[in-house]
Amino acid sequence: QEYEKAAGLRDQERTLIADLYELVDAVHPEWGMARSESRAAQAQNQNQTGAVTLLLAEDSDFFRSQVKKYLEEDGFKVLDAPDGEAAWELLLKNVEKVQLVVTDIEMPRLSGLGLATRIRADARTSGLPIIAVTSLAAEEDAARGKAAGINEYQAKLDRDQLLVSIHHYLEQKGNV
């Protein structure tokens, strides 16, 4: 509702977004059982070794809370920021902990491309994997992301693909 007031939206302009994963789990809970068992085993392993910390930069409160929720459900510790500038400051304060960055592209103060450029330019952070989750899906958008140092460019709210990619990059770094 705060967003609607700030954007000047009226009731007839409201759009409801369904959480498809939650709906599928409600209708077919057995489909999520294998995923839940896998998460439980992973969480147990991480409790022994310490949860992997990820940095999430997303300006939309809705998308940030959704992505943070399913990353935490998968056993990760998530540091989240509402824009690239806040994410950069948070990263510098937690440079020893953060193992991977998930960022939106279009954000105020500092875009995801700007954040990626800063990460790549700093010796302390240059090796971090960066995954962009965005609604900008054109080839030229992905090319700009790669040029800025983004490892992978994905559509927003594809939970399964994001988790597969995160695990892939962390395995490459030897963190999972």
GROMACS .gro file of N, CA and C in nm:
model
  528
    1GLN      N    1   0.081  -0.119   0.000
    1GLN     CA    2   0.000   0.000   0.000
    1GLN      C    3   0.086   0.125   0.000
    2GLU      N    4   0.200   0.119   0.068
    2GLU     CA    5   0.289   0.236   0.068
    2GLU      C    6   0.335   0.267  -0.073
    3TYR      N    7   0.370   0.161  -0.148
    3TYR     CA    8   0.415   0.180  -0.285
    3TYR      C    9   0.305   0.242  -0.369
    4GLU      N   10   0.181   0.192  -0.350
    4GLU     CA   11   0.068   0.243  -0.427
    4GLU      C   12   0.045   0.391  -0.399
    5LYS      N   13   0.055   0.432  -0.274
    5LYS     CA   14   0.037   0.573  -0.240
    5LYS      C   15   0.149   0.657  -0.301
    6ALA      N   16   0.271   0.609  -0.289
    6ALA     CA   17   0.386   0.683  -0.342
    6ALA      C   18   0.377   0.696  -0.494
    7ALA      N   19   0.327   0.592  -0.560
    7ALA     CA   20   0.318   0.593  -0.705
    7ALA      C   21   0.189   0.659  -0.754
    8GLY      N   22   0.099   0.694  -0.660
    8GLY     CA   23  -0.026   0.758  -0.698
    8GLY      C   24  -0.124   0.662  -0.763
    9LEU      N   25  -0.118   0.536  -0.730
    9LEU     CA   26  -0.207   0.437  -0.792
    9LEU      C   27  -0.343   0.436  -0.725
   10ARG      N   28  -0.444   0.412  -0.805
   10ARG     CA   29  -0.580   0.398  -0.753
   10ARG      C   30  -0.614   0.251  -0.751
   11ASP      N   31  -0.724   0.215  -0.683
   11ASP     CA   32  -0.765   0.075  -0.670
   11ASP      C   33  -0.777   0.005  -0.804
   12GLN      N   34  -0.832   0.072  -0.905
   12GLN     CA   35  -0.850   0.007  -1.034
   12GLN      C   36  -0.719  -0.018  -1.107
   13GLU      N   37  -0.610   0.042  -1.061
   13GLU     CA   38  -0.479   0.021  -1.123
   13GLU      C   39  -0.394  -0.081  -1.050
   14ARG      N   40  -0.446  -0.137  -0.942
   14ARG     CA   41  -0.371  -0.232  -0.861
   14ARG      C   42  -0.356  -0.364  -0.938
   15THR      N   43  -0.238  -0.420  -0.932
   15THR     CA   44  -0.210  -0.550  -0.992
   15THR      C   45  -0.167  -0.645  -0.882
   16LEU      N   46  -0.232  -0.759  -0.874
   16LEU     CA   47  -0.193  -0.860  -0.777
   16LEU      C   48  -0.098  -0.957  -0.844
   17ILE      N   49   0.006  -0.995  -0.773
   17ILE     CA   50   0.104  -1.090  -0.825
   17ILE      C   51   0.099  -1.213  -0.738
   18ALA      N   52   0.076  -1.328  -0.800
   18ALA     CA   53   0.068  -1.453  -0.726
   18ALA      C   54   0.205  -1.517  -0.715
   19ASP      N   55   0.231  -1.579  -0.602
   19ASP     CA   56   0.353  -1.656  -0.583
   19ASP      C   57   0.325  -1.796  -0.635
   20LEU      N   58   0.367  -1.823  -0.757
   20LEU     CA   59   0.337  -1.951  -0.822
   20LEU      C   60   0.395  -2.069  -0.748
   21TYR      N   61   0.512  -2.052  -0.689
   21TYR     CA   62   0.573  -2.161  -0.613
   21TYR      C   63   0.488  -2.198  -0.493
   22GLU      N   64   0.437  -2.096  -0.425
   22GLU     CA   65   0.352  -2.121  -0.308
   22GLU      C   66   0.222  -2.189  -0.350
   23LEU      N   67   0.165  -2.147  -0.463
   23LEU     CA   68   0.042  -2.209  -0.512
   23LEU      C   69   0.063  -2.355  -0.550
   24VAL      N   70   0.172  -2.384  -0.619
   24VAL     CA   71   0.201  -2.522  -0.657
   24VAL      C   72   0.223  -2.607  -0.533
   25ASP      N   73   0.296  -2.554  -0.436
   25ASP     CA   74   0.318  -2.629  -0.313
   25ASP      C   75   0.187  -2.657  -0.240
   26ALA      N   76   0.091  -2.564  -0.248
   26ALA     CA   77  -0.038  -2.585  -0.183
   26ALA      C   78  -0.119  -2.693  -0.254
   27VAL      N   79  -0.111  -2.697  -0.386
   27VAL     CA   80  -0.189  -2.794  -0.464
   27VAL      C   81  -0.121  -2.930  -0.470
   28HIS      N   82   0.011  -2.932  -0.486
   28HIS     CA   83   0.088  -3.056  -0.497
   28HIS      C   84   0.204  -3.054  -0.398
   29PRO      N   85   0.177  -3.072  -0.269
   29PRO     CA   86   0.285  -3.062  -0.170
   29PRO      C   87   0.394  -3.166  -0.189
   30GLU      N   88   0.360  -3.278  -0.249
   30GLU     CA   89   0.460  -3.383  -0.268
   30GLU      C   90   0.571  -3.339  -0.364
   31TRP      N   91   0.541  -3.246  -0.454
   31TRP     CA   92   0.643  -3.198  -0.548
   31TRP      C   93   0.753  -3.123  -0.475
   32GLY      N   94   0.718  -3.056  -0.367
   32GLY     CA   95   0.816  -2.979  -0.292
   32GLY      C   96   0.888  -3.059  -0.186
   33MET      N   97   0.842  -3.184  -0.160
   33MET     CA   98   0.902  -3.263  -0.053
   33MET      C   99   1.049  -3.292  -0.079
   34ALA      N  100   1.082  -3.329  -0.202
   34ALA     CA  101   1.222  -3.359  -0.234
   34ALA      C  102   1.307  -3.234  -0.217
   35ARG      N  103   1.252  -3.119  -0.259
   35ARG     CA  104   1.325  -2.994  -0.245
   35ARG      C  105   1.344  -2.961  -0.097
   36SER      N  106   1.240  -2.986  -0.016
   36SER     CA  107   1.249  -2.959   0.128
   36SER      C  108   1.352  -3.049   0.195
   37GLU      N  109   1.356  -3.177   0.155
   37GLU     CA  110   1.454  -3.269   0.212
   37GLU      C  111   1.595  -3.225   0.175
   38SER      N  112   1.612  -3.181   0.051
   38SER     CA  113   1.743  -3.133   0.007
   38SER      C  114   1.783  -3.009   0.086
   39ARG      N  115   1.688  -2.917   0.107
   39ARG     CA  116   1.717  -2.796   0.185
   39ARG      C  117   1.754  -2.831   0.328
   40ALA      N  118   1.684  -2.927   0.385
   40ALA     CA  119   1.713  -2.965   0.524
   40ALA      C  120   1.855  -3.021   0.536
   41ALA      N  121   1.894  -3.106   0.441
   41ALA     CA  122   2.030  -3.161   0.442
   41ALA      C  123   2.133  -3.050   0.423
   42GLN      N  124   2.103  -2.959   0.333
   42GLN     CA  125   2.196  -2.848   0.309
   42GLN      C  126   2.206  -2.759   0.432
   43ALA      N  127   2.093  -2.730   0.494
   43ALA     CA  128   2.094  -2.646   0.614
   43ALA      C  129   2.174  -2.711   0.726
   44GLN      N  130   2.163  -2.843   0.738
   44GLN     CA  131   2.239  -2.914   0.841
   44GLN      C  132   2.389  -2.901   0.813
   45ASN      N  133   2.428  -2.919   0.686
   45ASN     CA  134   2.569  -2.903   0.649
   45ASN      C  135   2.617  -2.762   0.678
   46GLN      N  136   2.534  -2.662   0.646
   46GLN     CA  137   2.574  -2.523   0.666
   46GLN      C  138   2.578  -2.487   0.813
   47ASN      N  139   2.494  -2.550   0.894
   47ASN     CA  140   2.499  -2.525   1.037
   47ASN      C  141   2.632  -2.572   1.095
   48GLN      N  142   2.689  -2.677   1.034
   48GLN     CA  143   2.817  -2.726   1.080
   48GLN      C  144   2.931  -2.637   1.032
   49THR      N  145   2.918  -2.582   0.912
   49THR     CA  146   3.027  -2.504   0.855
   49THR      C  147   2.999  -2.354   0.854
   50GLY      N  148   2.879  -2.313   0.887
   50GLY     CA  149   2.839  -2.171   0.880
   50GLY      C  150   2.770  -2.144   0.748
   51ALA      N  151   2.658  -2.075   0.753
   51ALA     CA  152   2.581  -2.046   0.633
   51ALA      C  153   2.661  -1.956   0.539
   52VAL      N  154   2.644  -1.980   0.412
   52VAL     CA  155   2.706  -1.896   0.310
   52VAL      C  156   2.629  -1.764   0.306
   53THR      N  157   2.701  -1.654   0.303
   53THR     CA  158   2.640  -1.521   0.302
   53THR      C  159   2.635  -1.466   0.160
   54LEU      N  160   2.516  -1.422   0.120
   54LEU     CA  161   2.495  -1.361  -0.010
   54LEU      C  162   2.454  -1.215   0.010
   55LEU      N  163   2.485  -1.131  -0.086
   55LEU     CA  164   2.441  -0.992  -0.086
   55LEU      C  165   2.335  -0.977  -0.193
   56LEU      N  166   2.220  -0.921  -0.156
   56LEU     CA  167   2.109  -0.899  -0.248
   56LEU      C  168   2.084  -0.749  -0.260
   57ALA      N  169   2.090  -0.696  -0.383
   57ALA     CA  170   2.060  -0.555  -0.409
   57ALA      C  171   1.937  -0.549  -0.498
   58GLU      N  172   1.830  -0.491  -0.446
   58GLU     CA  173   1.702  -0.482  -0.519
   58GLU      C  174   1.625  -0.365  -0.463
   59ASP      N  175   1.582  -0.272  -0.549
   59ASP     CA  176   1.512  -0.154  -0.500
   59ASP      C  177   1.364  -0.177  -0.471
   60SER      N  178   1.302  -0.276  -0.530
   60SER     CA  179   1.161  -0.303  -0.503
   60SER      C  180   1.149  -0.383  -0.373
   61ASP      N  181   1.075  -0.328  -0.277
   61ASP     CA  182   1.054  -0.398  -0.150
   61ASP      C  183   0.993  -0.536  -0.175
   62PHE      N  184   0.896  -0.543  -0.267
   62PHE     CA  185   0.829  -0.670  -0.296
   62PHE      C  186   0.927  -0.774  -0.348
   63PHE      N  187   1.001  -0.740  -0.455
   63PHE     CA  188   1.093  -0.837  -0.513
   63PHE      C  189   1.206  -0.871  -0.417
   64ARG      N  190   1.256  -0.771  -0.343
   64ARG     CA  191   1.363  -0.797  -0.247
   64ARG      C  192   1.317  -0.896  -0.141
   65SER      N  193   1.195  -0.879  -0.090
   65SER     CA  194   1.148  -0.972   0.014
   65SER      C  195   1.122  -1.111  -0.043
   66GLN      N  196   1.073  -1.120  -0.167
   66GLN     CA  197   1.051  -1.251  -0.228
   66GLN      C  198   1.182  -1.326  -0.250
   67VAL      N  199   1.278  -1.259  -0.310
   67VAL     CA  200   1.407  -1.324  -0.338
   67VAL      C  201   1.477  -1.360  -0.207
   68LYS      N  202   1.476  -1.268  -0.112
   68LYS     CA  203   1.540  -1.295   0.017
   68LYS      C  204   1.476  -1.417   0.083
   69LYS      N  205   1.345  -1.426   0.077
   69LYS     CA  206   1.272  -1.537   0.138
   69LYS      C  207   1.318  -1.671   0.080
   70TYR      N  208   1.322  -1.683  -0.052
   70TYR     CA  209   1.360  -1.815  -0.103
   70TYR      C  210   1.509  -1.842  -0.096
   71LEU      N  211   1.592  -1.740  -0.087
   71LEU     CA  212   1.734  -1.766  -0.061
   71LEU      C  213   1.754  -1.815   0.082
   72GLU      N  214   1.686  -1.753   0.177
   72GLU     CA  215   1.696  -1.798   0.316
   72GLU      C  216   1.635  -1.936   0.334
   73GLU      N  217   1.526  -1.966   0.262
   73GLU     CA  218   1.468  -2.100   0.269
   73GLU      C  219   1.566  -2.205   0.219
   74ASP      N  220   1.655  -2.165   0.131
   74ASP     CA  221   1.755  -2.256   0.078
   74ASP      C  222   1.879  -2.263   0.167
   75GLY      N  223   1.876  -2.194   0.280
   75GLY     CA  224   1.984  -2.206   0.378
   75GLY      C  225   2.088  -2.097   0.376
   76PHE      N  226   2.071  -1.996   0.292
   76PHE     CA  227   2.170  -1.889   0.284
   76PHE      C  228   2.141  -1.779   0.385
   77LYS      N  229   2.246  -1.712   0.429
   77LYS     CA  230   2.232  -1.589   0.505
   77LYS      C  231   2.231  -1.477   0.402
   78VAL      N  232   2.134  -1.388   0.409
   78VAL     CA  233   2.118  -1.284   0.308
   78VAL      C  234   2.130  -1.146   0.370
   79LEU      N  235   2.222  -1.067   0.317
   79LEU     CA  236   2.233  -0.926   0.349
   79LEU      C  237   2.164  -0.854   0.234
   80ASP      N  238   2.066  -0.769   0.262
   80ASP     CA  239   1.992  -0.705   0.154
   80ASP      C  240   2.000  -0.554   0.160
   81ALA      N  241   1.996  -0.494   0.042
   81ALA     CA  242   2.007  -0.349   0.030
   81ALA      C  243   1.907  -0.299  -0.075
   82PRO      N  244   1.854  -0.176  -0.054
   82PRO     CA  245   1.753  -0.123  -0.144
   82PRO      C  246   1.807  -0.054  -0.271
   83ASP      N  247   1.937  -0.047  -0.285
   83ASP     CA  248   1.996   0.011  -0.406
   83ASP      C  249   2.143  -0.027  -0.414
   84GLY      N  250   2.205   0.005  -0.525
   84GLY     CA  251   2.344  -0.033  -0.546
   84GLY      C  252   2.442   0.035  -0.451
   85GLU      N  253   2.416   0.160  -0.418
   85GLU     CA  254   2.506   0.233  -0.328
   85GLU      C  255   2.504   0.170  -0.188
   86ALA      N  256   2.383   0.141  -0.138
   86ALA     CA  257   2.371   0.076  -0.006
   86ALA      C  258   2.432  -0.063  -0.010
   87ALA      N  259   2.416  -0.133  -0.122
   87ALA     CA  260   2.474  -0.267  -0.136
   87ALA      C  261   2.627  -0.259  -0.132
   88TRP      N  262   2.685  -0.160  -0.199
   88TRP     CA  263   2.830  -0.143  -0.200
   88TRP      C  264   2.882  -0.118  -0.058
   89GLU      N  265   2.814  -0.031   0.015
   89GLU     CA  266   2.854  -0.002   0.153
   89GLU      C  267   2.843  -0.128   0.240
   90LEU      N  268   2.735  -0.203   0.223
   90LEU     CA  269   2.715  -0.327   0.298
   90LEU      C  270   2.821  -0.430   0.263
   91LEU      N  271   2.856  -0.438   0.136
   91LEU     CA  272   2.959  -0.531   0.092
   91LEU      C  273   3.094  -0.497   0.156
   92LEU      N  274   3.129  -0.370   0.157
   92LEU     CA  275   3.258  -0.330   0.214
   92LEU      C  276   3.264  -0.361   0.364
   93LYS      N  277   3.151  -0.349   0.433
   93LYS     CA  278   3.147  -0.381   0.576
   93LYS      C  279   3.153  -0.531   0.602
   94ASN      N  280   3.119  -0.610   0.501
   94ASN     CA  281   3.112  -0.756   0.516
   94ASN      C  282   3.194  -0.828   0.410
   95VAL      N  283   3.302  -0.765   0.366
   95VAL     CA  284   3.381  -0.816   0.255
   95VAL      C  285   3.436  -0.957   0.282
   96GLU      N  286   3.461  -0.991   0.405
   96GLU     CA  287   3.514  -1.123   0.438
   96GLU      C  288   3.405  -1.231   0.440
   97LYS      N  289   3.279  -1.190   0.451
   97LYS     CA  290   3.169  -1.285   0.464
   97LYS      C  291   3.097  -1.313   0.332
   98VAL      N  292   3.074  -1.210   0.251
   98VAL     CA  293   2.992  -1.223   0.130
   98VAL      C  294   3.062  -1.310   0.026
   99GLN      N  295   2.991  -1.410  -0.022
   99GLN     CA  296   3.047  -1.505  -0.119
   99GLN      C  297   2.993  -1.488  -0.260
  100LEU      N  298   2.881  -1.415  -0.274
  100LEU     CA  299   2.818  -1.399  -0.405
  100LEU      C  300   2.721  -1.282  -0.397
  101VAL      N  301   2.703  -1.211  -0.510
  101VAL     CA  302   2.613  -1.096  -0.516
  101VAL      C  303   2.501  -1.125  -0.616
  102VAL      N  304   2.379  -1.097  -0.572
  102VAL     CA  305   2.261  -1.102  -0.660
  102VAL      C  306   2.210  -0.958  -0.668
  103THR      N  307   2.198  -0.905  -0.789
  103THR     CA  308   2.159  -0.765  -0.803
  103THR      C  309   2.057  -0.743  -0.913
  104ASP      N  310   1.969  -0.648  -0.888
  104ASP     CA  311   1.882  -0.594  -0.991
  104ASP      C  312   1.968  -0.503  -1.078
  105ILE      N  313   1.919  -0.466  -1.194
  105ILE     CA  314   1.994  -0.375  -1.280
  105ILE      C  315   1.948  -0.231  -1.259
  106GLU      N  316   1.820  -0.206  -1.271
  106GLU     CA  317   1.767  -0.071  -1.261
  106GLU      C  318   1.736  -0.038  -1.114
  107MET      N  319   1.822   0.046  -1.056
  107MET     CA  320   1.805   0.088  -0.917
  107MET      C  321   1.847   0.234  -0.904
  108PRO      N  322   1.791   0.304  -0.804
  108PRO     CA  323   1.834   0.442  -0.780
  108PRO      C  324   1.973   0.447  -0.718
  109ARG      N  325   2.029   0.565  -0.717
  109ARG     CA  326   2.161   0.597  -0.661
  109ARG      C  327   2.275   0.526  -0.733
  110LEU      N  328   2.272   0.395  -0.746
  110LEU     CA  329   2.375   0.321  -0.818
  110LEU      C  330   2.309   0.198  -0.879
  111SER      N  331   2.315   0.186  -1.009
  111SER     CA  332   2.252   0.073  -1.079
  111SER      C  333   2.329  -0.056  -1.053
  112GLY      N  334   2.270  -0.167  -1.092
  112GLY     CA  335   2.338  -0.295  -1.082
  112GLY      C  336   2.463  -0.300  -1.168
  113LEU      N  337   2.460  -0.232  -1.282
  113LEU     CA  338   2.580  -0.225  -1.367
  113LEU      C  339   2.690  -0.146  -1.296
  114GLY      N  340   2.653  -0.036  -1.233
  114GLY     CA  341   2.750   0.042  -1.157
  114GLY      C  342   2.806  -0.036  -1.040
  115LEU      N  343   2.720  -0.111  -0.972
  115LEU     CA  344   2.765  -0.196  -0.861
  115LEU      C  345   2.863  -0.301  -0.910
  116ALA      N  346   2.830  -0.366  -1.021
  116ALA     CA  347   2.919  -0.468  -1.077
  116ALA      C  348   3.054  -0.408  -1.116
  117THR      N  349   3.051  -0.290  -1.174
  117THR     CA  350   3.176  -0.223  -1.213
  117THR      C  351   3.264  -0.194  -1.090
  118ARG      N  352   3.201  -0.147  -0.983
  118ARG     CA  353   3.277  -0.122  -0.859
  118ARG      C  354   3.335  -0.252  -0.802
  119ILE      N  355   3.254  -0.355  -0.801
  119ILE     CA  356   3.299  -0.484  -0.747
  119ILE      C  357   3.420  -0.534  -0.824
  120ARG      N  358   3.415  -0.527  -0.956
  120ARG     CA  359   3.525  -0.576  -1.039
  120ARG      C  360   3.650  -0.489  -1.027
  121ALA      N  361   3.633  -0.360  -0.996
  121ALA     CA  362   3.748  -0.269  -0.988
  121ALA      C  363   3.821  -0.276  -0.855
  122ASP      N  364   3.761  -0.337  -0.754
  122ASP     CA  365   3.821  -0.342  -0.620
  122ASP      C  366   3.885  -0.479  -0.598
  123ALA      N  367   4.011  -0.482  -0.563
  123ALA     CA  368   4.083  -0.608  -0.546
  123ALA      C  369   4.020  -0.697  -0.439
  124ARG      N  370   3.958  -0.636  -0.339
  124ARG     CA  371   3.897  -0.715  -0.231
  124ARG      C  372   3.772  -0.789  -0.277
  125THR      N  373   3.707  -0.741  -0.381
  125THR     CA  374   3.578  -0.798  -0.422
  125THR      C  375   3.576  -0.847  -0.567
  126SER      N  376   3.683  -0.828  -0.639
  126SER     CA  377   3.683  -0.853  -0.784
  126SER      C  378   3.651  -0.998  -0.822
  127GLY      N  379   3.674  -1.093  -0.733
  127GLY     CA  380   3.649  -1.233  -0.764
  127GLY      C  381   3.509  -1.282  -0.729
  128LEU      N  382   3.425  -1.196  -0.674
  128LEU     CA  383   3.290  -1.240  -0.636
  128LEU      C  384   3.204  -1.268  -0.758
  129PRO      N  385   3.133  -1.380  -0.757
  129PRO     CA  386   3.036  -1.403  -0.864
  129PRO      C  387   2.921  -1.303  -0.850
  130ILE      N  388   2.872  -1.253  -0.964
  130ILE     CA  389   2.760  -1.159  -0.965
  130ILE      C  390   2.653  -1.213  -1.058
  131ILE      N  391   2.532  -1.227  -1.004
  131ILE     CA  392   2.417  -1.270  -1.084
  131ILE      C  393   2.318  -1.154  -1.087
  132ALA      N  394   2.279  -1.113  -1.207
  132ALA     CA  395   2.179  -1.008  -1.222
  132ALA      C  396   2.042  -1.072  -1.240
  133VAL      N  397   1.944  -1.024  -1.164
  133VAL     CA  398   1.805  -1.066  -1.181
  133VAL      C  399   1.728  -0.941  -1.220
  134THR      N  400   1.669  -0.943  -1.338
  134THR     CA  401   1.613  -0.820  -1.393
  134THR      C  402   1.499  -0.850  -1.489
  135SER      N  403   1.423  -0.747  -1.519
  135SER     CA  404   1.318  -0.758  -1.620
  135SER      C  405   1.370  -0.713  -1.755
  136LEU      N  406   1.490  -0.661  -1.760
  136LEU     CA  407   1.553  -0.621  -1.887
  136LEU      C  408   1.612  -0.745  -1.953
  137ALA      N  409   1.545  -0.794  -2.057
  137ALA     CA  410   1.582  -0.925  -2.111
  137ALA      C  411   1.637  -0.922  -2.254
  138ALA      N  412   1.657  -0.805  -2.310
  138ALA     CA  413   1.710  -0.798  -2.446
  138ALA      C  414   1.858  -0.838  -2.448
  139GLU      N  415   1.903  -0.885  -2.564
  139GLU     CA  416   2.042  -0.927  -2.578
  139GLU      C  417   2.140  -0.814  -2.548
  140GLU      N  418   2.104  -0.692  -2.588
  140GLU     CA  419   2.195  -0.579  -2.562
  140GLU      C  420   2.203  -0.549  -2.413
  141ASP      N  421   2.096  -0.575  -2.337
  141ASP     CA  422   2.100  -0.557  -2.192
  141ASP      C  423   2.196  -0.658  -2.130
  142ALA      N  424   2.186  -0.782  -2.173
  142ALA     CA  425   2.275  -0.886  -2.122
  142ALA      C  426   2.420  -0.856  -2.160
  143ALA      N  427   2.443  -0.804  -2.280
  143ALA     CA  428   2.578  -0.769  -2.324
  143ALA      C  429   2.636  -0.657  -2.237
  144ARG      N  430   2.554  -0.557  -2.202
  144ARG     CA  431   2.600  -0.450  -2.114
  144ARG      C  432   2.634  -0.507  -1.976
  145GLY      N  433   2.553  -0.603  -1.931
  145GLY     CA  434   2.580  -0.667  -1.802
  145GLY      C  435   2.712  -0.741  -1.803
  146LYS      N  436   2.736  -0.818  -1.907
  146LYS     CA  437   2.863  -0.892  -1.918
  146LYS      C  438   2.982  -0.796  -1.923
  147ALA      N  439   2.965  -0.686  -1.997
  147ALA     CA  440   3.074  -0.588  -2.007
  147ALA      C  441   3.105  -0.524  -1.872
  148ALA      N  442   3.003  -0.513  -1.785
  148ALA     CA  443   3.023  -0.455  -1.652
  148ALA      C  444   3.080  -0.556  -1.553
  149GLY      N  445   3.083  -0.684  -1.592
  149GLY     CA  446   3.140  -0.786  -1.505
  149GLY      C  447   3.040  -0.881  -1.443
  150ILE      N  448   2.916  -0.877  -1.490
  150ILE     CA  449   2.815  -0.968  -1.438
  150ILE      C  450   2.837  -1.106  -1.497
  151ASN      N  451   2.839  -1.207  -1.411
  151ASN     CA  452   2.862  -1.344  -1.457
  151ASN      C  453   2.742  -1.404  -1.528
  152GLU      N  454   2.623  -1.373  -1.477
  152GLU     CA  455   2.503  -1.433  -1.533
  152GLU      C  456   2.387  -1.336  -1.523
  153TYR      N  457   2.304  -1.337  -1.625
  153TYR     CA  458   2.194  -1.244  -1.640
  153TYR      C  459   2.066  -1.326  -1.645
  154GLN      N  460   1.972  -1.304  -1.551
  154GLN     CA  461   1.852  -1.386  -1.543
  154GLN      C  462   1.725  -1.302  -1.530
  155ALA      N  463   1.612  -1.367  -1.566
  155ALA     CA  464   1.482  -1.304  -1.547
  155ALA      C  465   1.446  -1.303  -1.398
  156LYS      N  466   1.377  -1.198  -1.356
  156LYS     CA  467   1.336  -1.187  -1.216
  156LYS      C  468   1.241  -1.299  -1.178
  157LEU      N  469   1.254  -1.344  -1.053
  157LEU     CA  470   1.165  -1.440  -0.989
  157LEU      C  471   1.164  -1.579  -1.051
  158ASP      N  472   1.272  -1.618  -1.118
  158ASP     CA  473   1.287  -1.758  -1.158
  158ASP      C  474   1.369  -1.824  -1.047
  159ARG      N  475   1.300  -1.860  -0.941
  159ARG     CA  476   1.364  -1.910  -0.820
  159ARG      C  477   1.457  -2.028  -0.848
  160ASP      N  478   1.406  -2.126  -0.920
  160ASP     CA  479   1.486  -2.247  -0.942
  160ASP      C  480   1.613  -2.218  -1.019
  161GLN      N  481   1.604  -2.138  -1.125
  161GLN     CA  482   1.723  -2.106  -1.204
  161GLN      C  483   1.823  -2.026  -1.121
  162LEU      N  484   1.774  -1.933  -1.041
  162LEU     CA  485   1.864  -1.855  -0.956
  162LEU      C  486   1.938  -1.945  -0.858
  163LEU      N  487   1.866  -2.036  -0.793
  163LEU     CA  488   1.930  -2.126  -0.697
  163LEU      C  489   2.031  -2.218  -0.764
  164VAL      N  490   1.998  -2.269  -0.882
  164VAL     CA  491   2.092  -2.354  -0.956
  164VAL      C  492   2.220  -2.275  -0.985
  165SER      N  493   2.204  -2.152  -1.030
  165SER     CA  494   2.320  -2.069  -1.064
  165SER      C  495   2.404  -2.037  -0.940
  166ILE      N  496   2.338  -2.002  -0.831
  166ILE     CA  497   2.411  -1.972  -0.708
  166ILE      C  498   2.493  -2.092  -0.664
  167HIS      N  499   2.431  -2.209  -0.663
  167HIS     CA  500   2.504  -2.329  -0.624
  167HIS      C  501   2.620  -2.358  -0.719
  168HIS      N  502   2.598  -2.335  -0.847
  168HIS     CA  503   2.704  -2.356  -0.947
  168HIS      C  504   2.825  -2.268  -0.916
  169TYR      N  505   2.803  -2.139  -0.896
  169TYR     CA  506   2.915  -2.047  -0.871
  169TYR      C  507   2.982  -2.075  -0.737
  170LEU      N  508   2.903  -2.111  -0.635
  170LEU     CA  509   2.963  -2.141  -0.505
  170LEU      C  510   3.044  -2.270  -0.510
  171GLU      N  511   2.997  -2.369  -0.587
  171GLU     CA  512   3.075  -2.492  -0.604
  171GLU      C  513   3.206  -2.463  -0.674
  172GLN      N  514   3.204  -2.374  -0.772
  172GLN     CA  515   3.328  -2.337  -0.841
  172GLN      C  516   3.427  -2.272  -0.744
  173LYS      N  517   3.374  -2.195  -0.649
  173LYS     CA  518   3.459  -2.130  -0.550
  173LYS      C  519   3.495  -2.223  -0.435
  174GLY      N  520   3.431  -2.341  -0.430
  174GLY     CA  521   3.457  -2.436  -0.324
  174GLY      C  522   3.384  -2.404  -0.195
  175ASN      N  523   3.270  -2.334  -0.205
  175ASN     CA  524   3.197  -2.293  -0.084
  175ASN      C  525   3.073  -2.378  -0.056
  176VAL      N  526   3.039  -2.471  -0.141
  176VAL     CA  527   2.922  -2.556  -0.115
  176VAL      C  528   2.962  -2.700  -0.122
   0.00000   0.00000   0.00000
